[in-house]
Coordinates of C-alpha atoms and ligand atoms in Angstrom, one line a residue:
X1 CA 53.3 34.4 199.2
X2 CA 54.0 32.3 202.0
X3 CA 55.2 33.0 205.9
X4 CA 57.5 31.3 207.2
X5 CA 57.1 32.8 211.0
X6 CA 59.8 30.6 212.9
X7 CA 63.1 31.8 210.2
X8 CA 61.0 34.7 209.7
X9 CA 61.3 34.4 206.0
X10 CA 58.9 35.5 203.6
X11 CA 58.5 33.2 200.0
X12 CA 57.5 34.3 197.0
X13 CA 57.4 38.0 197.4
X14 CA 57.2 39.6 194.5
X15 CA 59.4 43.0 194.3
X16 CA 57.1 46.4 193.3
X17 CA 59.5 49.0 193.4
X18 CA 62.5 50.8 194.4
X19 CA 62.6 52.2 197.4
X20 CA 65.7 54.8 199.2
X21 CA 68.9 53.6 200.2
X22 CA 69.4 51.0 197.2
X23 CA 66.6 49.1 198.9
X24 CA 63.5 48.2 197.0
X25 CA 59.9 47.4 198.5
X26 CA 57.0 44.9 198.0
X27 CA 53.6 45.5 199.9
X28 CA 52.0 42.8 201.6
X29 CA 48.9 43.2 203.3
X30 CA 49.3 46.4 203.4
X31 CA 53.1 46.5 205.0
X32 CA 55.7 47.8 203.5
X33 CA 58.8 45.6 203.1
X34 CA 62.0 46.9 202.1
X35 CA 64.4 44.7 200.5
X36 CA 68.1 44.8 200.1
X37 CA 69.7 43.3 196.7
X38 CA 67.0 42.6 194.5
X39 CA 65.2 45.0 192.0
X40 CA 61.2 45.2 190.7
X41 CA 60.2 42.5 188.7
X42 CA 62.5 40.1 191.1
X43 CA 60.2 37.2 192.9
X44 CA 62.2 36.7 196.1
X45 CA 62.3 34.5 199.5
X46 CA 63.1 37.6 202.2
X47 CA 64.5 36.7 205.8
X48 CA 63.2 39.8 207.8
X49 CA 66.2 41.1 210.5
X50 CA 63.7 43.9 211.5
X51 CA 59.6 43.6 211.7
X52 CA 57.5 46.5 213.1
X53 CA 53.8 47.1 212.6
X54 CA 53.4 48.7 209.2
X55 CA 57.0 47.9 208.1
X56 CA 59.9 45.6 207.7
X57 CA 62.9 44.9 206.6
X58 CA 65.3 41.8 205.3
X59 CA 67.5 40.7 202.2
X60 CA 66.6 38.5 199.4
X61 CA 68.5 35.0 199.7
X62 CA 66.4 33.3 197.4
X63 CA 65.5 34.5 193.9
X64 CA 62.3 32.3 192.5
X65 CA 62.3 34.2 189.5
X66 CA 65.0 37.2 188.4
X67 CA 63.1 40.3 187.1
X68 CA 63.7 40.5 183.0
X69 CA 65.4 43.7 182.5
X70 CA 68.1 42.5 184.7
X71 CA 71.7 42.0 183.3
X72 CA 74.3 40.5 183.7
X73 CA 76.9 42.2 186.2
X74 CA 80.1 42.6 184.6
X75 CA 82.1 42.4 188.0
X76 CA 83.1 38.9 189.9
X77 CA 82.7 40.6 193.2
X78 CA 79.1 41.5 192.7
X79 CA 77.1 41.3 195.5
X80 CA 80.1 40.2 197.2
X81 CA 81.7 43.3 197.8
X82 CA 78.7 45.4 198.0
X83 CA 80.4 48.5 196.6
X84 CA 78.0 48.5 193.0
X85 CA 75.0 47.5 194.1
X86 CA 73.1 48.2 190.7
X87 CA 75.4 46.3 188.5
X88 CA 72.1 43.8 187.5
X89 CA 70.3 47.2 186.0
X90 CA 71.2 48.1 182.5
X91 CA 72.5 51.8 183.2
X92 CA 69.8 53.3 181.4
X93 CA 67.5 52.3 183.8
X94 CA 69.6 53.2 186.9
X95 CA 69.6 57.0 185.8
X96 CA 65.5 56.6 185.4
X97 CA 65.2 55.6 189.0
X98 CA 67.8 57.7 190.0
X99 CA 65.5 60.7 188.7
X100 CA 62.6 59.5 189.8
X101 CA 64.3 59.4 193.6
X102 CA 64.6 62.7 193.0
X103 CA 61.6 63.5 192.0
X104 CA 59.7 61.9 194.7
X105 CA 61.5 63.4 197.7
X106 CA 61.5 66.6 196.3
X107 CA 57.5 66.0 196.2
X108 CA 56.7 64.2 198.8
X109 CA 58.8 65.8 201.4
X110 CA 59.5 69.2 199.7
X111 CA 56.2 69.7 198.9
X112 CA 57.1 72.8 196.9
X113 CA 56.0 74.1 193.5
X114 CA 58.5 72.2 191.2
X115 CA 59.8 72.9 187.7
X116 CA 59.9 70.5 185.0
X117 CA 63.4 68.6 185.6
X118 CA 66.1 68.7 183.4
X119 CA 67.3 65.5 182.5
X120 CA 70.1 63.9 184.5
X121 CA 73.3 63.9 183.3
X122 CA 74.4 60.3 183.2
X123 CA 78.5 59.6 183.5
X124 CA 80.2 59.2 180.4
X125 CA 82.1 56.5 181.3
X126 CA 80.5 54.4 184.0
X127 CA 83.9 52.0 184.9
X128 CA 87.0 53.5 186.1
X129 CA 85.6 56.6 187.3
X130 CA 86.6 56.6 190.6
X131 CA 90.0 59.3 191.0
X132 CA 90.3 57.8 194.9
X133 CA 90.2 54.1 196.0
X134 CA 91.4 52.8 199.6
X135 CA 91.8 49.1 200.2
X136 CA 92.6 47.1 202.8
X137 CA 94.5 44.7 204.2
X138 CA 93.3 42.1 206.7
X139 CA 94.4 38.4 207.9
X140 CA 90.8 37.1 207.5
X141 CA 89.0 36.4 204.3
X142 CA 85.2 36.8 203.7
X143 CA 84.2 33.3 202.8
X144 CA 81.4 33.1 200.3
X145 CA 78.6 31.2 201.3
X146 CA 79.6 28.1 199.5
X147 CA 82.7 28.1 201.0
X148 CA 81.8 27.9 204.7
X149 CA 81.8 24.6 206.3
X150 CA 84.7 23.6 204.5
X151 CA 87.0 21.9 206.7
X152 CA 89.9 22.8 204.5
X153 CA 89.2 26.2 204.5
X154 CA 90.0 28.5 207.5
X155 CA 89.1 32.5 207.0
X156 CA 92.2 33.2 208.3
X157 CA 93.7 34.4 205.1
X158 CA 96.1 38.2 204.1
X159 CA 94.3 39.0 201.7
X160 CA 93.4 42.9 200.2
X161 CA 90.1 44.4 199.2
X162 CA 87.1 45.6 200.6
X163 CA 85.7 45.3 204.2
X164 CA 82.0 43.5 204.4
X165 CA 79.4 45.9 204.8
X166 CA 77.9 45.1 208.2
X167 CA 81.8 42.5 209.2
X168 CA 84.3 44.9 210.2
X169 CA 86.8 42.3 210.5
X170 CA 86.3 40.6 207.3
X171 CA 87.9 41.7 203.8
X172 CA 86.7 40.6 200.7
X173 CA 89.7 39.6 198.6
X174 CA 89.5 41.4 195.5
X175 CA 91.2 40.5 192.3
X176 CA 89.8 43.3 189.8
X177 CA 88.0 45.8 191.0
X178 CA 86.4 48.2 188.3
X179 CA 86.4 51.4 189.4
X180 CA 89.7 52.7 189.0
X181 CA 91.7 52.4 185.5
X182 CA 95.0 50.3 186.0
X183 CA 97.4 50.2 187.2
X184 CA 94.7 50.7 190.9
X185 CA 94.4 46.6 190.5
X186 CA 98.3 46.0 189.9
X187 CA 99.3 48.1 192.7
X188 CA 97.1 46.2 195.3
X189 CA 98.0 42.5 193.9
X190 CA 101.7 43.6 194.2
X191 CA 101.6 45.3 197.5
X192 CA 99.8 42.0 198.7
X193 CA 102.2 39.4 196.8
X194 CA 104.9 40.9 197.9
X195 CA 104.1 41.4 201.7
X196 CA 102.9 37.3 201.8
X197 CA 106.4 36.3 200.1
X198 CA 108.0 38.3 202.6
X199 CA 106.0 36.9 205.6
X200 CA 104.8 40.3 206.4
X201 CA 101.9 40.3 208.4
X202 CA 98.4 41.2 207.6
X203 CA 96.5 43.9 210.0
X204 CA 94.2 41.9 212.4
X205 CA 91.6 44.5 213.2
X206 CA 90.1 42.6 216.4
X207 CA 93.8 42.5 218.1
X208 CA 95.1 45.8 216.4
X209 CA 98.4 44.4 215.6
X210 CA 99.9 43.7 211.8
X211 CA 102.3 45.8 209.5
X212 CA 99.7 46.3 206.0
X213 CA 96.9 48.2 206.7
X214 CA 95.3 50.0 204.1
X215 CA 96.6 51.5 200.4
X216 CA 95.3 54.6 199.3
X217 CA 95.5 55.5 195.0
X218 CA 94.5 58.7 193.5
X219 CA 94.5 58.6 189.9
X220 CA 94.2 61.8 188.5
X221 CA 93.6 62.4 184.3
X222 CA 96.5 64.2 184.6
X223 CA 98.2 61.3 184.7
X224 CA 99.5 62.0 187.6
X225 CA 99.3 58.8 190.5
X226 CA 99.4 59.1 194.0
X227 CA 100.3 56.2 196.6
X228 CA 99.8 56.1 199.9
X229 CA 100.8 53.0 201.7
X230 CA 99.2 52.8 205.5
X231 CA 101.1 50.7 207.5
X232 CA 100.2 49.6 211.5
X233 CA 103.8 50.3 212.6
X234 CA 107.3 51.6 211.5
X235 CA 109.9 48.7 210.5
X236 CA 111.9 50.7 208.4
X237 CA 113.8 47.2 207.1
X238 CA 110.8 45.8 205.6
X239 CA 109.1 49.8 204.9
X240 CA 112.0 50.6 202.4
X241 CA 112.5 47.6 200.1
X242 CA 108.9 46.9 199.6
X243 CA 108.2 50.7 199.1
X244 CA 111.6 50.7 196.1
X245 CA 110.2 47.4 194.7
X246 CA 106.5 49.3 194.3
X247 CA 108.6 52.1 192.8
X248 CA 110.5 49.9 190.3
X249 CA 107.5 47.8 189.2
X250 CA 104.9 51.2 188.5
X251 CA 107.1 54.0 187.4
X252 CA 103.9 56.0 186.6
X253 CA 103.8 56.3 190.2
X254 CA 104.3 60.3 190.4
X255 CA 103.9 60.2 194.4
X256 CA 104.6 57.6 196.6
X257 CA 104.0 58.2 200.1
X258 CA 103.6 56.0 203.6
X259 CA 101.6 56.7 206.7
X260 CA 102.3 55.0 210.0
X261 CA 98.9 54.6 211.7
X262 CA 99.0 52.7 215.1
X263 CA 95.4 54.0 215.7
X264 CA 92.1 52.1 216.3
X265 CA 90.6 53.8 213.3
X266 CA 91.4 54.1 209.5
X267 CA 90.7 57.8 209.4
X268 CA 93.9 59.8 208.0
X269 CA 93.1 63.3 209.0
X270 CA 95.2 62.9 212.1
X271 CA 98.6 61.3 210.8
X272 CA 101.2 62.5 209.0
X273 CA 101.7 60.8 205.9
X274 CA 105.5 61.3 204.5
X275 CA 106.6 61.5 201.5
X276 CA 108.9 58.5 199.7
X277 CA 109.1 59.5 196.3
X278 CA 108.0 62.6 194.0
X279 CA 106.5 66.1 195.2
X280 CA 103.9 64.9 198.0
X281 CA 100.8 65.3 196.2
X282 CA 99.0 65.5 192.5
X283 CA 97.5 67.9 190.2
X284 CA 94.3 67.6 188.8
X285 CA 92.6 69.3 185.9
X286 CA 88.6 70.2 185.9
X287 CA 88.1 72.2 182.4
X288 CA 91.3 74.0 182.5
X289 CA 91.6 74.9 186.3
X290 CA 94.1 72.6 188.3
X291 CA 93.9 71.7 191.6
X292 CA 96.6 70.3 194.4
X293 CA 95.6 67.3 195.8
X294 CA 97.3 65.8 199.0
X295 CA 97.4 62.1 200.7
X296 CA 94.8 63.9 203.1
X297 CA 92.8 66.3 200.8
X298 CA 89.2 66.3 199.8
X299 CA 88.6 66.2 196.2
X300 CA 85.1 64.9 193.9
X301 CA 86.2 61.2 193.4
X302 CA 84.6 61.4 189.9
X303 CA 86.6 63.7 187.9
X304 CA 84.6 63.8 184.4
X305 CA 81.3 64.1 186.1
X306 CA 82.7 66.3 188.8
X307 CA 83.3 68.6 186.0
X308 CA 80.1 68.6 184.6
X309 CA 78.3 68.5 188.0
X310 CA 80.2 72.5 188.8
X311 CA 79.2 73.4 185.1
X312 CA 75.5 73.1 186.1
X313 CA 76.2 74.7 189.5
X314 CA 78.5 77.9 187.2
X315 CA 75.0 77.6 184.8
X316 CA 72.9 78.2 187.5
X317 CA 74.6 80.6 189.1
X318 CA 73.5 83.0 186.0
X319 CA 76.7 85.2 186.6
X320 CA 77.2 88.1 184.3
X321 CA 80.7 89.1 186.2
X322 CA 79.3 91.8 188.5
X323 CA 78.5 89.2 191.2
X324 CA 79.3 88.7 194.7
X325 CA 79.2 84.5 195.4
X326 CA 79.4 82.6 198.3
X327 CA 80.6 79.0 198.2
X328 CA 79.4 77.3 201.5
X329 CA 80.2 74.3 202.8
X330 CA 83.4 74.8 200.4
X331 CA 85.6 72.2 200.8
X332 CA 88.8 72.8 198.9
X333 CA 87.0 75.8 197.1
X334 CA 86.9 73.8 193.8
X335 CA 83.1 75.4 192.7
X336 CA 84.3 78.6 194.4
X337 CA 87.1 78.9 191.5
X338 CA 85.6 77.1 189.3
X339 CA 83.0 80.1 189.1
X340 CA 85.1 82.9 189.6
X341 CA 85.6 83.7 186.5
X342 CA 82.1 84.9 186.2
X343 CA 81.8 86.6 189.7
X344 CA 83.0 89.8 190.7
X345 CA 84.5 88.5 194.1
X346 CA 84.2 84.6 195.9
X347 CA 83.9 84.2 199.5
X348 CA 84.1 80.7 200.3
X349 CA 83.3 78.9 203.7
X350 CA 84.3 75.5 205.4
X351 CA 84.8 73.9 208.1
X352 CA 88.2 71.9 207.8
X353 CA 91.1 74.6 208.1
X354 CA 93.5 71.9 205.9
X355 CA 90.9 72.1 203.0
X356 CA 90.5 76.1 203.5
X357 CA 94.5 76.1 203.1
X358 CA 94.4 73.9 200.4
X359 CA 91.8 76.0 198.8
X360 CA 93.5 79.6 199.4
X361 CA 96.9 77.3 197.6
X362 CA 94.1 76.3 194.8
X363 CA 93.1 80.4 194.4
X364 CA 97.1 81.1 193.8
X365 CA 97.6 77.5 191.6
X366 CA 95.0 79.2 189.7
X367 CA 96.2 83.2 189.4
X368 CA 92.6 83.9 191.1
X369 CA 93.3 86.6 193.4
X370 CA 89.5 87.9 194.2
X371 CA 88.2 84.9 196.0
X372 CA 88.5 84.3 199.5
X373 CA 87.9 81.0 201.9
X374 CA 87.6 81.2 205.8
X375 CA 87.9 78.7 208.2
X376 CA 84.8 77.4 210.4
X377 CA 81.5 76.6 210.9
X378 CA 79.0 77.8 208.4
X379 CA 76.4 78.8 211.1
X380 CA 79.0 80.6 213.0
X381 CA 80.7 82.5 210.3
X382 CA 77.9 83.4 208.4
X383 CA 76.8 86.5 210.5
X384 CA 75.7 89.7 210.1
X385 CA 79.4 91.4 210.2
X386 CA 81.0 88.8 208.4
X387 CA 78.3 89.4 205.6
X388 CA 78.2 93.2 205.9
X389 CA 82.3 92.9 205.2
X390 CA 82.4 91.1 202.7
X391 CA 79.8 92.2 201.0
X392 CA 75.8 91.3 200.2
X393 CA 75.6 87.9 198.4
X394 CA 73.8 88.2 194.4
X395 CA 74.7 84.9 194.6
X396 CA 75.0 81.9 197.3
X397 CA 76.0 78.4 196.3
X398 CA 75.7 76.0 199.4
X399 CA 76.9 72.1 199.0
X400 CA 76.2 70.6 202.3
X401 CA 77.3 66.8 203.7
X402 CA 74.1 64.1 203.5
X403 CA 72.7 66.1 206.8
X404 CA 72.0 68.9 204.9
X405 CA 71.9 72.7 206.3
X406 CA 71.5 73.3 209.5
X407 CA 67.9 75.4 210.1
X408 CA 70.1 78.3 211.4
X409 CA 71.8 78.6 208.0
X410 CA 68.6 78.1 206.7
X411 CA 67.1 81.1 208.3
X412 CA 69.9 83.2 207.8
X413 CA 69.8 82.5 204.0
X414 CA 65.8 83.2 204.3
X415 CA 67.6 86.6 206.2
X416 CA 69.9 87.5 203.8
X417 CA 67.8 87.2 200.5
X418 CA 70.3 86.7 198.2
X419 CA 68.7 86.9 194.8
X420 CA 70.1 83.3 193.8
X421 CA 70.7 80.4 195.4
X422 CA 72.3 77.1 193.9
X423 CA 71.7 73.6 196.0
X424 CA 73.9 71.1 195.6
X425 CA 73.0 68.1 197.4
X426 CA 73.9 64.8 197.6
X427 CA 70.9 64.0 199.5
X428 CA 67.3 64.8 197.8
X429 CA 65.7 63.9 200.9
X430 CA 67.4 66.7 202.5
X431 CA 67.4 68.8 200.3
X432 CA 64.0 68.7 200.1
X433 CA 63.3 69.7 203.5
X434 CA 65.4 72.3 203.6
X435 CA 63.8 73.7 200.2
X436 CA 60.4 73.5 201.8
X437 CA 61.8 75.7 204.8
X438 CA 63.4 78.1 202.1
X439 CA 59.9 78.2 200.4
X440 CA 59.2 80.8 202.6
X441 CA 60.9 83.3 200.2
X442 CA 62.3 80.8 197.5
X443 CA 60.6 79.6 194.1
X444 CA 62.6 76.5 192.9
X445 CA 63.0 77.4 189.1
X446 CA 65.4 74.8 187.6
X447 CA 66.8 71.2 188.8
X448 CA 68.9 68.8 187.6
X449 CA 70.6 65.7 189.1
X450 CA 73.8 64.6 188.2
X451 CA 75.0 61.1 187.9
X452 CA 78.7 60.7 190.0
X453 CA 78.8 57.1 190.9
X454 CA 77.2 54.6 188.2
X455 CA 76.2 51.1 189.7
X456 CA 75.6 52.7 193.0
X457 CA 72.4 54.5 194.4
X458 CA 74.0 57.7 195.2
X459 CA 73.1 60.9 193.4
X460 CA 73.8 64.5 193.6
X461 CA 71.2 67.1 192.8
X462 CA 71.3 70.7 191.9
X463 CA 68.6 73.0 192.0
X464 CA 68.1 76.6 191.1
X465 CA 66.4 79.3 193.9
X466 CA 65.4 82.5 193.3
X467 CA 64.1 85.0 195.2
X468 CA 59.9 85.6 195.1
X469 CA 59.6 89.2 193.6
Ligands
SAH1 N1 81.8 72.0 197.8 C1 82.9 71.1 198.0 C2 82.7 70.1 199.2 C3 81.4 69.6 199.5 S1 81.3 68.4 200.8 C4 83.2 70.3 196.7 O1 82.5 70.3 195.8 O2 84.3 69.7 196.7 C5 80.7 69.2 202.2 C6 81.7 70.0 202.9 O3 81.0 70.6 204.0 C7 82.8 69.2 203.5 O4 84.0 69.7 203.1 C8 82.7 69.4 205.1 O5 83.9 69.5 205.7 C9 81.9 70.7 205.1 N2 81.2 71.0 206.3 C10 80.4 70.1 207.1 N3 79.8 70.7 208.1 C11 80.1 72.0 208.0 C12 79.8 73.2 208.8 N4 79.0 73.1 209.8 N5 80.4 74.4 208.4 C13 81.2 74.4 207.3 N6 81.5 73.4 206.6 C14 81.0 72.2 206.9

């Protein structure tokens, strides 16, 4: 290993392990150095963008040796795009680390008294798993590194894909992505063809002006296919013909809608997206429960694994049908219902009214007329009266965001003492604190993580409380 102090660049680091985030480490004398896009094995020149006392961080750029378990990615875009970051591992090894993530937070920061894991359930199918996808559009290209400098090549290209982690203003133009079945790839590639044969401009994210924006494609195993086409402003005369030409050239296109979004940011939750074509939004199917989905609701992008994720959850639950359950952090109520079956009565929680709608519409979809979602935040709702009314919980499933509970939920779960408590995270560093503050009263007796997005480093966890006798 040598320093390279003025570029800051590390040679000939080898790469010990895998550290959080995606990011794996090396130690040199006795720093740690974490290191986006390579893997262990790898022997790496590093260019440091951050260096503190006992830690730093930078990106491989030059790989002296590749480890030799590494494969090779089945994507063009890889490392490119930087959506599947893990597409060098074979997938068998992804779900090893992934447990071993795990397993270490849990340990080092839960410092709780853990069973033996069960093993994770890995995805059945690790391509096309993805049920949601959004691309962009954008007037200037990502050039790859061998591309800059070339005088014939300007960046200012309409091109659709994927924004550069850490470029706001730069798309990476994709031709096949992998993470949607077809037609997601056809539907992009026409959408753009069609909108550069028409001279139809490009959104230019720096100036905020430009008719594409972004396309949004839900792909449900119903069969059923969603399109929402974002545009930056209403022109009817060129909105109509391109929106009948998508039509014409993908009839499995169930829904097609547009959204006019003259915003500053991407985020849908505040526009109205209107319906073109079909019923406005899509059906889909986990075991034999179905579920609405709209342009703007909030659904587990990985159907199949979805699925199994809520079986573990129902498992855990240990329901015998005399059981009182609370679904926290609900969302569109989809483990709520999914587990109702089992349960005496649901209560569901959340804090986006639209999802609680779309959940009490979900409850109906599904002739379940004993469960029960309310509006708001968990830490406000989840008082004394609203638990004396609607009963004690036997039984309290919580599935926060990546922040994990808040301590006041945490106490009042600590409060409560429901005899069962089922954590679905998809955080384990979170998780773990918050099952070391639940230690006061809570043994951890059965975990599992669950595998939703292959290639990537996230991972969702469930672990099983239950109340110290
Ligand atoms: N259980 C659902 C969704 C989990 S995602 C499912 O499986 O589909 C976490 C959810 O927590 C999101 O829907 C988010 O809106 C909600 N949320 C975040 N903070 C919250 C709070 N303070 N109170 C209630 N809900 C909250």
């Amino acid at each position: 290993m040598k320093r390279n102090n003025k570029h800051r660049i590390l040679e000939n680091v080898l790469v010990e392990d895998y550290a959080a985030e995606g990011k794996s480490l090396a130690r040199i004398d006795g720093k740690v150095i974490f290191i986006e896009n390579a893997v262990p094995g790898d022997i790496v020149d590093v260019r440091l963008s951050k260096s503190k006392k006992d830690w730093a961080e930078g990106k491989a750029i030059n790989f002296r040796q590749y480890a030799s378990n590494r494969v090779t990615p089945f994507c063009e875009h890889f490392g490119v795009c930087g959506g599947c970051q893990w597409q060098m591992l074979p997938y068998e090894q992804q779900l090893g680390f992934k447990q071993k993530q795990v397993m270490d937070n849990l340990q080092r920061i839960g410092k709780v008294a853990l069973p033996p894991f069960e093993p994770i359930l890995g995805a059945t199918d690790t391509r096309y798993y993805r049920n949601k996808i959004e691309y962009t559009f954008g007037n200037k290209r990502y050039l790859l590194p061998e591309e800059v400098g070339d005088p014939n090549l300007s960046a200012f290209q309409d091109v659709a894909g994927y924004h550069v982690k850490g470029l706001f203003d730069k798309i990476v133009d994709i031709r096949k992505c992998h993470l949607q079945a077809e037609p997601t790839n056809g539907i992009r590639l026409a959408l753009k063809d069609y909108a550069i044969s028409h001279n139809l401009s490009f959104y230019d994210i720096r100036n905020h002006v430009g008719f594409m924006r972004n396309v949004q494609i839900r792909y449900c195993r119903s069969g059923e296919l969603m399109v929402n086409v974002i545009f930056g402003s209403e022109d009817e005369a060129q909105r109509v013909p391109m929106l009948d030409y998508l039509l014409e050239l993908f009839p499995s296109i169930t829904t097609l809608l547009y959204t006019i979004n003259t915003k500053w940011n991407d985020s849908l939750f505040d526009l109205s997206p209107e319906i073109y074509h079909g019923k406005g939004h899509v059906i889909e199917t986990l075991e034999d429960f179905q579920f609405k989905i709209g342009p703007k609701s909030f659904f587990q992008t990985n159907t199949g694994q979805g699925e199994r994720l809520y079986q573990v959850t129902r498992e855990y639950a240990d329901l015998t049908g005399n059981e009182i359950v609370y679904d926290l952090y609900c969302g569109t109520g989809s483990i709520g219902l999914f587990v109702s079956r089992q349960a005496r009565k649901v209560i569901g929680v959340e804090l986006i009214s639209e999802a609680i709608e779309d959940a009490k519409e979900n409850a109906f979809l599904n002739n379940i007329h004993h469960a029960e979602f309310y509006a708001g935040d968990v830490i406000k709702i989840c008082d004394d009266a609203f638990f004396s009314k609607h009963g004690r919980p036997d039984v309290i499933i919580t599935d926060p965001p990546r922040a994990g509970m808040h301590e006041k939920l945490v106490e009042k779960i600590l409060e409560i003492a429901a005899p069962t408590v089922v954590y679905v995270s998809c955080n384990p560093a979170t998780q773990a604190r918050d099952l070391n503050l639940l230690d006061a009263k809570y043994e951890v007796t059965r975990i599992r993580p669950v595998d939703m997005f292959p290639h990537t480093h996230h991972i969702e966890n469930v672990a099983q409380l239950k109340l110290r006798g």
